[in-house]
PDB file of N, CA and C in Angstrom:
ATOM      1  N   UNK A   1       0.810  -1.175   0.000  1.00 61.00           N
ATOM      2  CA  UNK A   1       0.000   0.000   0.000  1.00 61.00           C
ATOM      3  C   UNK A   1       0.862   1.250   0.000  1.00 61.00           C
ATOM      4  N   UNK A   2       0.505   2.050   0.687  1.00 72.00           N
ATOM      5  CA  UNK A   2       0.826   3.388   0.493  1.00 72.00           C
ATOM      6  C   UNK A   2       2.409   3.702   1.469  1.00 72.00           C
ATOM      7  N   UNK A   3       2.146   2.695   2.488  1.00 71.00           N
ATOM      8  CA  UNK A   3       3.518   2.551   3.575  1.00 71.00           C
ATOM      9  C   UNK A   3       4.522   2.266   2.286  1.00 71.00           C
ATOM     10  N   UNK A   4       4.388   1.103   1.768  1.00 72.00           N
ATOM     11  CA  UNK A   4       5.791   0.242   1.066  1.00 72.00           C
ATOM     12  C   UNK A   4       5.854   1.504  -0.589  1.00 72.00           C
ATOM     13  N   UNK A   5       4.725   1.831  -0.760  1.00 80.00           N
ATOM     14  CA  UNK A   5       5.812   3.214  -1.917  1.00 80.00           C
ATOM     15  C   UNK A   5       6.320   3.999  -1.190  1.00 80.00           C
ATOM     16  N   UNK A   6       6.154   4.329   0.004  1.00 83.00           N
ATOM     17  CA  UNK A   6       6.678   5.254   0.339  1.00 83.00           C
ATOM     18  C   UNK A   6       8.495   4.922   0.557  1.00 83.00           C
ATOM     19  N   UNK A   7       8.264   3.495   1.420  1.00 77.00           N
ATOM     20  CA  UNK A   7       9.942   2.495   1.974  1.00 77.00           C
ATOM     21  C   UNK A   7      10.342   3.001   0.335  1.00 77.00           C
ATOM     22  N   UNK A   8       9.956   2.654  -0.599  1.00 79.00           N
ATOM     23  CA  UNK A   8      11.025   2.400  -2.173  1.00 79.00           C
ATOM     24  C   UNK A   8      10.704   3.833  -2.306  1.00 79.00           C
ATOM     25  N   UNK A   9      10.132   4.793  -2.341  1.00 84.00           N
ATOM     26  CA  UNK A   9      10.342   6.139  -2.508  1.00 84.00           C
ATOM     27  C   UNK A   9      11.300   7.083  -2.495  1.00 84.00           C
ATOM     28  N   UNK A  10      11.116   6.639  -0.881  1.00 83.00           N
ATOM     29  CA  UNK A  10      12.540   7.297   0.483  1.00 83.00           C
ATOM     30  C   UNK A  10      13.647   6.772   0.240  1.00 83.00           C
ATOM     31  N   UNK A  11      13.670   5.037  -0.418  1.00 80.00           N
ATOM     32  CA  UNK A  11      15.338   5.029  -0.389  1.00 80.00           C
ATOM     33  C   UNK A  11      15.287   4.898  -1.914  1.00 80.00           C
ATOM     34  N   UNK A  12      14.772   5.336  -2.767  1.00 83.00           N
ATOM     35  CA  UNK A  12      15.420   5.660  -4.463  1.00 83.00           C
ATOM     36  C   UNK A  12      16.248   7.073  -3.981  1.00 83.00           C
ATOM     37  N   UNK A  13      15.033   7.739  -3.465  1.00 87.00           N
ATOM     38  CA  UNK A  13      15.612   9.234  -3.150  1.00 87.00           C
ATOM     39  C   UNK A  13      16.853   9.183  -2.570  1.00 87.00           C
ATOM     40  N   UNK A  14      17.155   8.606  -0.955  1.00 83.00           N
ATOM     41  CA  UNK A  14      18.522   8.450  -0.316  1.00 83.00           C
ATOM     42  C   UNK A  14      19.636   7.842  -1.421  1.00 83.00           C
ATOM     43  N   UNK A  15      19.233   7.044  -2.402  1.00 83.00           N
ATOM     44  CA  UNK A  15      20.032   6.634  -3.119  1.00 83.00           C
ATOM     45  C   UNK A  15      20.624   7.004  -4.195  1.00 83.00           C
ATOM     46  N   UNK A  16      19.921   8.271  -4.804  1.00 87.00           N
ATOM     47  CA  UNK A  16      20.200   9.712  -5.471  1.00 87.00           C
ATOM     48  C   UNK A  16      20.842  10.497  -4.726  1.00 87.00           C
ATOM     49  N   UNK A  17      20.737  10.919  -3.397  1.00 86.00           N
ATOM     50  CA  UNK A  17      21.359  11.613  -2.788  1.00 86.00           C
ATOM     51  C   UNK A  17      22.783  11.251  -2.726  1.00 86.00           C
ATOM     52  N   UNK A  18      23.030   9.867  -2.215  1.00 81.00           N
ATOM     53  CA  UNK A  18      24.001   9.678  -2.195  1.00 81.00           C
ATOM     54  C   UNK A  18      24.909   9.798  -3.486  1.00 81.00           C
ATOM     55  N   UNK A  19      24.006   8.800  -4.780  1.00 82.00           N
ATOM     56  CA  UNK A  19      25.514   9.005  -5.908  1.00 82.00           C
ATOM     57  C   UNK A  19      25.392  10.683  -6.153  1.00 82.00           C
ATOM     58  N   UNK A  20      24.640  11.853  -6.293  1.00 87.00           N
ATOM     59  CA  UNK A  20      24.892  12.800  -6.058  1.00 87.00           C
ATOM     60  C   UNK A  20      25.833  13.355  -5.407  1.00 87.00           C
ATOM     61  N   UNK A  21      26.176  13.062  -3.683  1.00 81.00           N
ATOM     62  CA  UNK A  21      27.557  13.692  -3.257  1.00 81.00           C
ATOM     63  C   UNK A  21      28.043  13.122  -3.518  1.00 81.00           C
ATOM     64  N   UNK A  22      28.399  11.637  -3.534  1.00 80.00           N
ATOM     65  CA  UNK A  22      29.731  10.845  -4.586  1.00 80.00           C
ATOM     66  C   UNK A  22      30.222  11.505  -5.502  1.00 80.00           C
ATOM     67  N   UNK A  23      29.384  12.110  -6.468  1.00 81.00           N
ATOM     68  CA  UNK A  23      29.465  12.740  -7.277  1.00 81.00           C
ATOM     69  C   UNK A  23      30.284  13.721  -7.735  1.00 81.00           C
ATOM     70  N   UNK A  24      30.126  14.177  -6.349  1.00 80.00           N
ATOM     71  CA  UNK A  24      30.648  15.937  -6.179  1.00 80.00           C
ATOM     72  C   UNK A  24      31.139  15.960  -5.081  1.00 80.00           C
ATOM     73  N   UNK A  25      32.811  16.045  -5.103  1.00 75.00           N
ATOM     74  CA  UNK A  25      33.685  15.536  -3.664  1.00 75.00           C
ATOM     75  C   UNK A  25      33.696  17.113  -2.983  1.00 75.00           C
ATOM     76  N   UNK A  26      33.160  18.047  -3.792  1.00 80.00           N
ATOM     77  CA  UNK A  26      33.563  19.191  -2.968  1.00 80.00           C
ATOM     78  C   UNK A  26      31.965  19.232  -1.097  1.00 80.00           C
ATOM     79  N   UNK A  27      31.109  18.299  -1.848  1.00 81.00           N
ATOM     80  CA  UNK A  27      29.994  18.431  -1.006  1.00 81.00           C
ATOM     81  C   UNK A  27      30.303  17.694   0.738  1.00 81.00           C
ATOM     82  N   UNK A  28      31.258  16.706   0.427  1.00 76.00           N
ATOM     83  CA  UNK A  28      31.728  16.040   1.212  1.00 76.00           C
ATOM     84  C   UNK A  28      33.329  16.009   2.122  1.00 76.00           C
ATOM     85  N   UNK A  29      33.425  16.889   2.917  1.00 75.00           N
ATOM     86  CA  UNK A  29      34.851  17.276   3.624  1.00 75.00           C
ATOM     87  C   UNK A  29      35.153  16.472   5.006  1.00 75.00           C
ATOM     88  N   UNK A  30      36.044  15.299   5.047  1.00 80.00           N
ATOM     89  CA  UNK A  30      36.434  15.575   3.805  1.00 80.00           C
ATOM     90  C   UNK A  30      36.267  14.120   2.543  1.00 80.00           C
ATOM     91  N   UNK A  31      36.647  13.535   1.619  1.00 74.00           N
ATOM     92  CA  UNK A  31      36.605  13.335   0.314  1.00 74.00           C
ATOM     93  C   UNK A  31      36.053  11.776   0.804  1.00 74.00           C
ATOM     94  N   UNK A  32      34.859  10.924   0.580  1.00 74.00           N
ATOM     95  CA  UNK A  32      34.452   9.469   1.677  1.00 74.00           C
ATOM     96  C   UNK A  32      36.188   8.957   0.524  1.00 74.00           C
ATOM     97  N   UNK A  33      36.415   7.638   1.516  1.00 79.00           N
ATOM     98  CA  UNK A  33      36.969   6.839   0.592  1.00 79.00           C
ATOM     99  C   UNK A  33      35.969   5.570  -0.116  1.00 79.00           C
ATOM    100  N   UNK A  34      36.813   5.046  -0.618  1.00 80.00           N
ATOM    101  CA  UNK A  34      36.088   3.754  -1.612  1.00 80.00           C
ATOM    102  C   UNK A  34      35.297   3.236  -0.669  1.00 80.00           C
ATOM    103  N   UNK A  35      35.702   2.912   0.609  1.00 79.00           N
ATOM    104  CA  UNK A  35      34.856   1.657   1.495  1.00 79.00           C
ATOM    105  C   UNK A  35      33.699   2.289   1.950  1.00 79.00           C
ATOM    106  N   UNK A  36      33.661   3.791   2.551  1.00 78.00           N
ATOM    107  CA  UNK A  36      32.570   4.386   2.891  1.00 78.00           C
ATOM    108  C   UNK A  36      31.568   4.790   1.905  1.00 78.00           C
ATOM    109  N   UNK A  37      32.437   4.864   0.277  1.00 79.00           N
ATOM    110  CA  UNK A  37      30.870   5.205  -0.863  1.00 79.00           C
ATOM    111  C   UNK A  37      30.124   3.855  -1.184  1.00 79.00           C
ATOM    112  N   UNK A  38      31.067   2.325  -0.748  1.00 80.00           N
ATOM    113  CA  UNK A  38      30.501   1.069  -1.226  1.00 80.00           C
ATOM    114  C   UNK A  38      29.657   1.134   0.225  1.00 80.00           C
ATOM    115  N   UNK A  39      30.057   1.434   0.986  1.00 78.00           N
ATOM    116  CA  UNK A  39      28.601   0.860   2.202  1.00 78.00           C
ATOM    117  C   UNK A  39      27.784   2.092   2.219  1.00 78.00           C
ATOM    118  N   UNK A  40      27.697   3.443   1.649  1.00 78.00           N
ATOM    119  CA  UNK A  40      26.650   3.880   1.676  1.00 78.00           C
ATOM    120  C   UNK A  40      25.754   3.614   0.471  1.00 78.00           C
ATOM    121  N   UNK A  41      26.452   3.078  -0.503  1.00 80.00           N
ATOM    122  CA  UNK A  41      25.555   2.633  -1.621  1.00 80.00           C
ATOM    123  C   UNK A  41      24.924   1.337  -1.014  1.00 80.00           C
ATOM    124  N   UNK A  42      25.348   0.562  -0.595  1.00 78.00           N
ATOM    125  CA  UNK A  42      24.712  -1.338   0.054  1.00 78.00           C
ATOM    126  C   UNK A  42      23.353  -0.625   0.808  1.00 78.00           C
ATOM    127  N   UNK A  43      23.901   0.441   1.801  1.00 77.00           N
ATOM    128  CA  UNK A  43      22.897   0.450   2.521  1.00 77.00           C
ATOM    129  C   UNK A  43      21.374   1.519   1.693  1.00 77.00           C
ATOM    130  N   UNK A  44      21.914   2.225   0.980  1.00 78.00           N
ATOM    131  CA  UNK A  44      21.156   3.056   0.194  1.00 78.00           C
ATOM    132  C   UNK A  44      20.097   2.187  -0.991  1.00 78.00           C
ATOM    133  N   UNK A  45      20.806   0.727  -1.153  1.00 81.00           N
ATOM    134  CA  UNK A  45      19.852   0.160  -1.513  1.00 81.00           C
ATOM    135  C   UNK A  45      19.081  -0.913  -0.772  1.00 81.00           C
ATOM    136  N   UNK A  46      19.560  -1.299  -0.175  1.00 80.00           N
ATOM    137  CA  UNK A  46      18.894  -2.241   1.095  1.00 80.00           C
ATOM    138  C   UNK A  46      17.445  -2.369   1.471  1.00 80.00           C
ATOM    139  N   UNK A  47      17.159  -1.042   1.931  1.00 78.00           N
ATOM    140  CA  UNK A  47      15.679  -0.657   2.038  1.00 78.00           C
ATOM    141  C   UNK A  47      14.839  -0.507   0.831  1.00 78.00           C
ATOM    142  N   UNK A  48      14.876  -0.020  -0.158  1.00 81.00           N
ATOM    143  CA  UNK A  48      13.949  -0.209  -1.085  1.00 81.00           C
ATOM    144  C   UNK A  48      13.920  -2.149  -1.752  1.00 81.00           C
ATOM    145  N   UNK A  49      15.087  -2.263  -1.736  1.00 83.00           N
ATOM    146  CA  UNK A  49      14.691  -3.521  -2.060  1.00 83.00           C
ATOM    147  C   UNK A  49      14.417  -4.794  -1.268  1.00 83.00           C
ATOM    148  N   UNK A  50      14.691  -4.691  -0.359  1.00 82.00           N
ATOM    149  CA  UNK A  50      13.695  -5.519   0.899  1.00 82.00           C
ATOM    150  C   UNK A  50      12.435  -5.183   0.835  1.00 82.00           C
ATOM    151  N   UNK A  51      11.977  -3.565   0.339  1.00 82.00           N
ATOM    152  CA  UNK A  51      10.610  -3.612   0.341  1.00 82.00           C
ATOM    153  C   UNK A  51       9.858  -3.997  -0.861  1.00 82.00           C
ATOM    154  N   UNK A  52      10.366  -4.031  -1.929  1.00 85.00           N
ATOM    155  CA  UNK A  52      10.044  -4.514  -3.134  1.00 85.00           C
ATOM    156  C   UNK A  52      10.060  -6.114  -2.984  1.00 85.00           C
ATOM    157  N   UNK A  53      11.048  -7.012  -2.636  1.00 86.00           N
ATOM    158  CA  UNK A  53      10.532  -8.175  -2.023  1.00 86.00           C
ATOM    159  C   UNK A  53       9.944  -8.476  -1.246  1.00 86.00           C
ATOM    160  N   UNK A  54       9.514  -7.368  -0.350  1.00 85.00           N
ATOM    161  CA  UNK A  54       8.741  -8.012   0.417  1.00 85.00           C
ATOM    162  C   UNK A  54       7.105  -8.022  -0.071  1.00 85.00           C
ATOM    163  N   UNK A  55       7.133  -6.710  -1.001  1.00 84.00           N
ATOM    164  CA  UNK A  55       5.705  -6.974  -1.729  1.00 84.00           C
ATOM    165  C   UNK A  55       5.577  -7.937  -2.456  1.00 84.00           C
ATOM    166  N   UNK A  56       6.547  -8.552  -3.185  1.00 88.00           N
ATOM    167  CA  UNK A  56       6.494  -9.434  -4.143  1.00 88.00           C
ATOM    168  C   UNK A  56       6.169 -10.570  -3.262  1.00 88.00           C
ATOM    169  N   UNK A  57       6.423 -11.069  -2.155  1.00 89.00           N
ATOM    170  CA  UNK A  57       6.054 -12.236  -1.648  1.00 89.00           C
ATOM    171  C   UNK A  57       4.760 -11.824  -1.415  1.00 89.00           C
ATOM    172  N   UNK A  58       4.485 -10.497  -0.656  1.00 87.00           N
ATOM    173  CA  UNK A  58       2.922 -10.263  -0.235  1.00 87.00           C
ATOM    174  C   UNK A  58       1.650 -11.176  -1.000  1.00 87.00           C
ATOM    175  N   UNK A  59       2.022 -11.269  -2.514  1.00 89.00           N
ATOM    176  CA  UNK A  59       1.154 -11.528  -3.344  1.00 89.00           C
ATOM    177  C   UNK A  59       1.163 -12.998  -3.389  1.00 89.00           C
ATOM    178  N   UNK A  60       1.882 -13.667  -3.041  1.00 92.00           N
ATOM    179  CA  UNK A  60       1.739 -14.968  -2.368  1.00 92.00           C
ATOM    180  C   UNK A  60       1.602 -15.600  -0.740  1.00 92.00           C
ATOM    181  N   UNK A  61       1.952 -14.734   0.202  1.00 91.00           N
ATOM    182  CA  UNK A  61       1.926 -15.434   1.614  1.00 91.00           C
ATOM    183  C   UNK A  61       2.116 -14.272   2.214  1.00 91.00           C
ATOM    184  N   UNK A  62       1.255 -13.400   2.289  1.00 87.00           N
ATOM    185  CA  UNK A  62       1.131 -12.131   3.190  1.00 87.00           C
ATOM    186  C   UNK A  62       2.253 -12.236   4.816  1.00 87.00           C
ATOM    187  N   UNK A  63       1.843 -13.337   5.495  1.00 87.00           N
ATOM    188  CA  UNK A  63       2.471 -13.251   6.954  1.00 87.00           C
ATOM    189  C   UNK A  63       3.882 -13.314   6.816  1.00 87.00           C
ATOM    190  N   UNK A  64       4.486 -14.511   5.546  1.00 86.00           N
ATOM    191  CA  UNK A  64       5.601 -14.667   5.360  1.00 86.00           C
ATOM    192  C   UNK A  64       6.514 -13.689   4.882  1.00 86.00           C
ATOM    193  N   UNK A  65       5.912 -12.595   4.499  1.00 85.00           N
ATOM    194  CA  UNK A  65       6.434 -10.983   3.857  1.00 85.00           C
ATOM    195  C   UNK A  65       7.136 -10.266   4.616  1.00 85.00           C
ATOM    196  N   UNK A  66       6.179 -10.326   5.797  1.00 83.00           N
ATOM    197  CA  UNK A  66       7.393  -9.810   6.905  1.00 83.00           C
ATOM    198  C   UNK A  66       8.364 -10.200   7.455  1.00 83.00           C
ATOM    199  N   UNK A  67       8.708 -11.620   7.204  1.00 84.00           N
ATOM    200  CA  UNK A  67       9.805 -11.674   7.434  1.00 84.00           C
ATOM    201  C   UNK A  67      10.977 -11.583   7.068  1.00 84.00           C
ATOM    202  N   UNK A  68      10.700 -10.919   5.693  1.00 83.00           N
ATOM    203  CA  UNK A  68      11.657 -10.009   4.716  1.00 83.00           C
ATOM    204  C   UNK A  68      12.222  -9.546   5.124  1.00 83.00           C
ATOM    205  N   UNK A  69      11.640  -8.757   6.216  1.00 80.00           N
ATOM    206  CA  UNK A  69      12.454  -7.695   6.579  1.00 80.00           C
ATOM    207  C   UNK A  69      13.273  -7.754   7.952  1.00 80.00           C
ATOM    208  N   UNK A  70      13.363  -8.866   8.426  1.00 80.00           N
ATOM    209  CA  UNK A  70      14.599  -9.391   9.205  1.00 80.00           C
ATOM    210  C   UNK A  70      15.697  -9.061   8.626  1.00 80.00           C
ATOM    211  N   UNK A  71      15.629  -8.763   6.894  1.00 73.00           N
ATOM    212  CA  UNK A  71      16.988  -8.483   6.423  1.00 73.00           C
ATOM    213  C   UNK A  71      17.647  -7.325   6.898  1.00 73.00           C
ATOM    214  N   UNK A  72      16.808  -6.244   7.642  1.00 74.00           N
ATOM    215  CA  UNK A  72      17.233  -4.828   7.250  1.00 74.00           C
ATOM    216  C   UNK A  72      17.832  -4.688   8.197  1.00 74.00           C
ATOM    217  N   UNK A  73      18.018  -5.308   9.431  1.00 76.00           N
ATOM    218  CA  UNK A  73      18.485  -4.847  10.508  1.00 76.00           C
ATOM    219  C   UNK A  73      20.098  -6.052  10.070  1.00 76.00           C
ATOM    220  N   UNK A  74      20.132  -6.794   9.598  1.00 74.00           N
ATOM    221  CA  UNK A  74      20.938  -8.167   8.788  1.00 74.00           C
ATOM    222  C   UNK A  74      22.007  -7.502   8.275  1.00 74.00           C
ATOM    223  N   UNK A  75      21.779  -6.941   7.391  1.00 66.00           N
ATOM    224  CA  UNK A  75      22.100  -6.500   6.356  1.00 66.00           C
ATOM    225  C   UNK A  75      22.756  -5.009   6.469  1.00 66.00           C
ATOM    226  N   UNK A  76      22.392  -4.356   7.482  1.00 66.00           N
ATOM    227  CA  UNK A  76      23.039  -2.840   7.824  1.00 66.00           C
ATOM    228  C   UNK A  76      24.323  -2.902   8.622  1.00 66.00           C
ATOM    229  N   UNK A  77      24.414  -4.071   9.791  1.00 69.00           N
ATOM    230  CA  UNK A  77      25.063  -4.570  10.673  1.00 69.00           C
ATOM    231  C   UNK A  77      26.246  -5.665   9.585  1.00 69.00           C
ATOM    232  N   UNK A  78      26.061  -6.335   8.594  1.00 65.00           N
ATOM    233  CA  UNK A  78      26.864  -7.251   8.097  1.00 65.00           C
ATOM    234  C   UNK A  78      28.094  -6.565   8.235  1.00 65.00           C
ATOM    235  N   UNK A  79      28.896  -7.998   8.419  1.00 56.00           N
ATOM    236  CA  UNK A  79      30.606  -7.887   8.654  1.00 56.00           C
ATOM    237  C   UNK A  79      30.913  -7.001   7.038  1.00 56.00           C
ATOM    238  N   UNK A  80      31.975  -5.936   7.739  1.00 59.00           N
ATOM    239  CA  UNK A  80      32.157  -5.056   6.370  1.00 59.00           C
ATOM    240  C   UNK A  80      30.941  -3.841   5.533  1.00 59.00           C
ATOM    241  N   UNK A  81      29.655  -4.640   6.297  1.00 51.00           N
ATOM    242  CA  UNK A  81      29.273  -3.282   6.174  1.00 51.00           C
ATOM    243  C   UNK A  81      28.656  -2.145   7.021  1.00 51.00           C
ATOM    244  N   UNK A  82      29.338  -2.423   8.314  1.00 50.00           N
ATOM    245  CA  UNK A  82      28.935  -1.804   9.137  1.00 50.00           C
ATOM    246  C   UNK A  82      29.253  -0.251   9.276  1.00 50.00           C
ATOM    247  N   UNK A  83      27.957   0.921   9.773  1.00 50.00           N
ATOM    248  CA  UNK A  83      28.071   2.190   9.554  1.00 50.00           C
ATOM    249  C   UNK A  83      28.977   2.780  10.087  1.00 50.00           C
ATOM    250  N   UNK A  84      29.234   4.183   8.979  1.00 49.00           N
ATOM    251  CA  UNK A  84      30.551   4.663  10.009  1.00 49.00           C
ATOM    252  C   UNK A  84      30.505   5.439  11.151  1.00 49.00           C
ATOM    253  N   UNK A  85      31.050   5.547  12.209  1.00 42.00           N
ATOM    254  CA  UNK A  85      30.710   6.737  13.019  1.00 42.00           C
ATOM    255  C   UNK A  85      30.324   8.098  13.385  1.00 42.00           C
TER     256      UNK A  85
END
């Protein structure tokens, strides 16, 4: 419904934002390195697409949908991609 466009909404957008300052090193002081633009991209997509699977199961096993999203907390925390300080 209207919750889960919003989850893929919010992180297309965060995920523009980000290759945007990637983009443009003057926005960012100072300059991320490689490891911090690869985990803000992992995590910039994470959320929209956990929520896109999780609709996609919706349409077969509604209860089982949520447990999609065990990934997000999984998946933010994974070895290597954990946030920076």
């Amino acid at each position: 419904g209207h919750v889960g466009r919003a989850v893929i909404t919010l992180g297309a957008l965060f995920l523009l934002q980000w290759h945007y300052i990637c983009r443009h090193e003057h926005l960012c002081e100072p300059a991320p390195g490689h490891a911090v633009i690869r985990g803000g991209l992992f995590r910039s997509v994470l959320v929209p697409a956990v929520a896109i699977t999780g609709a996609l199961i919706c349409l077969a096993n509604p209860p089982v949908s949520l447990l999609v999203y065990i990934a997000l907390p999984v998946g933010t925390f994974a070895p290597g991609h954990m946030p920076a300080p």
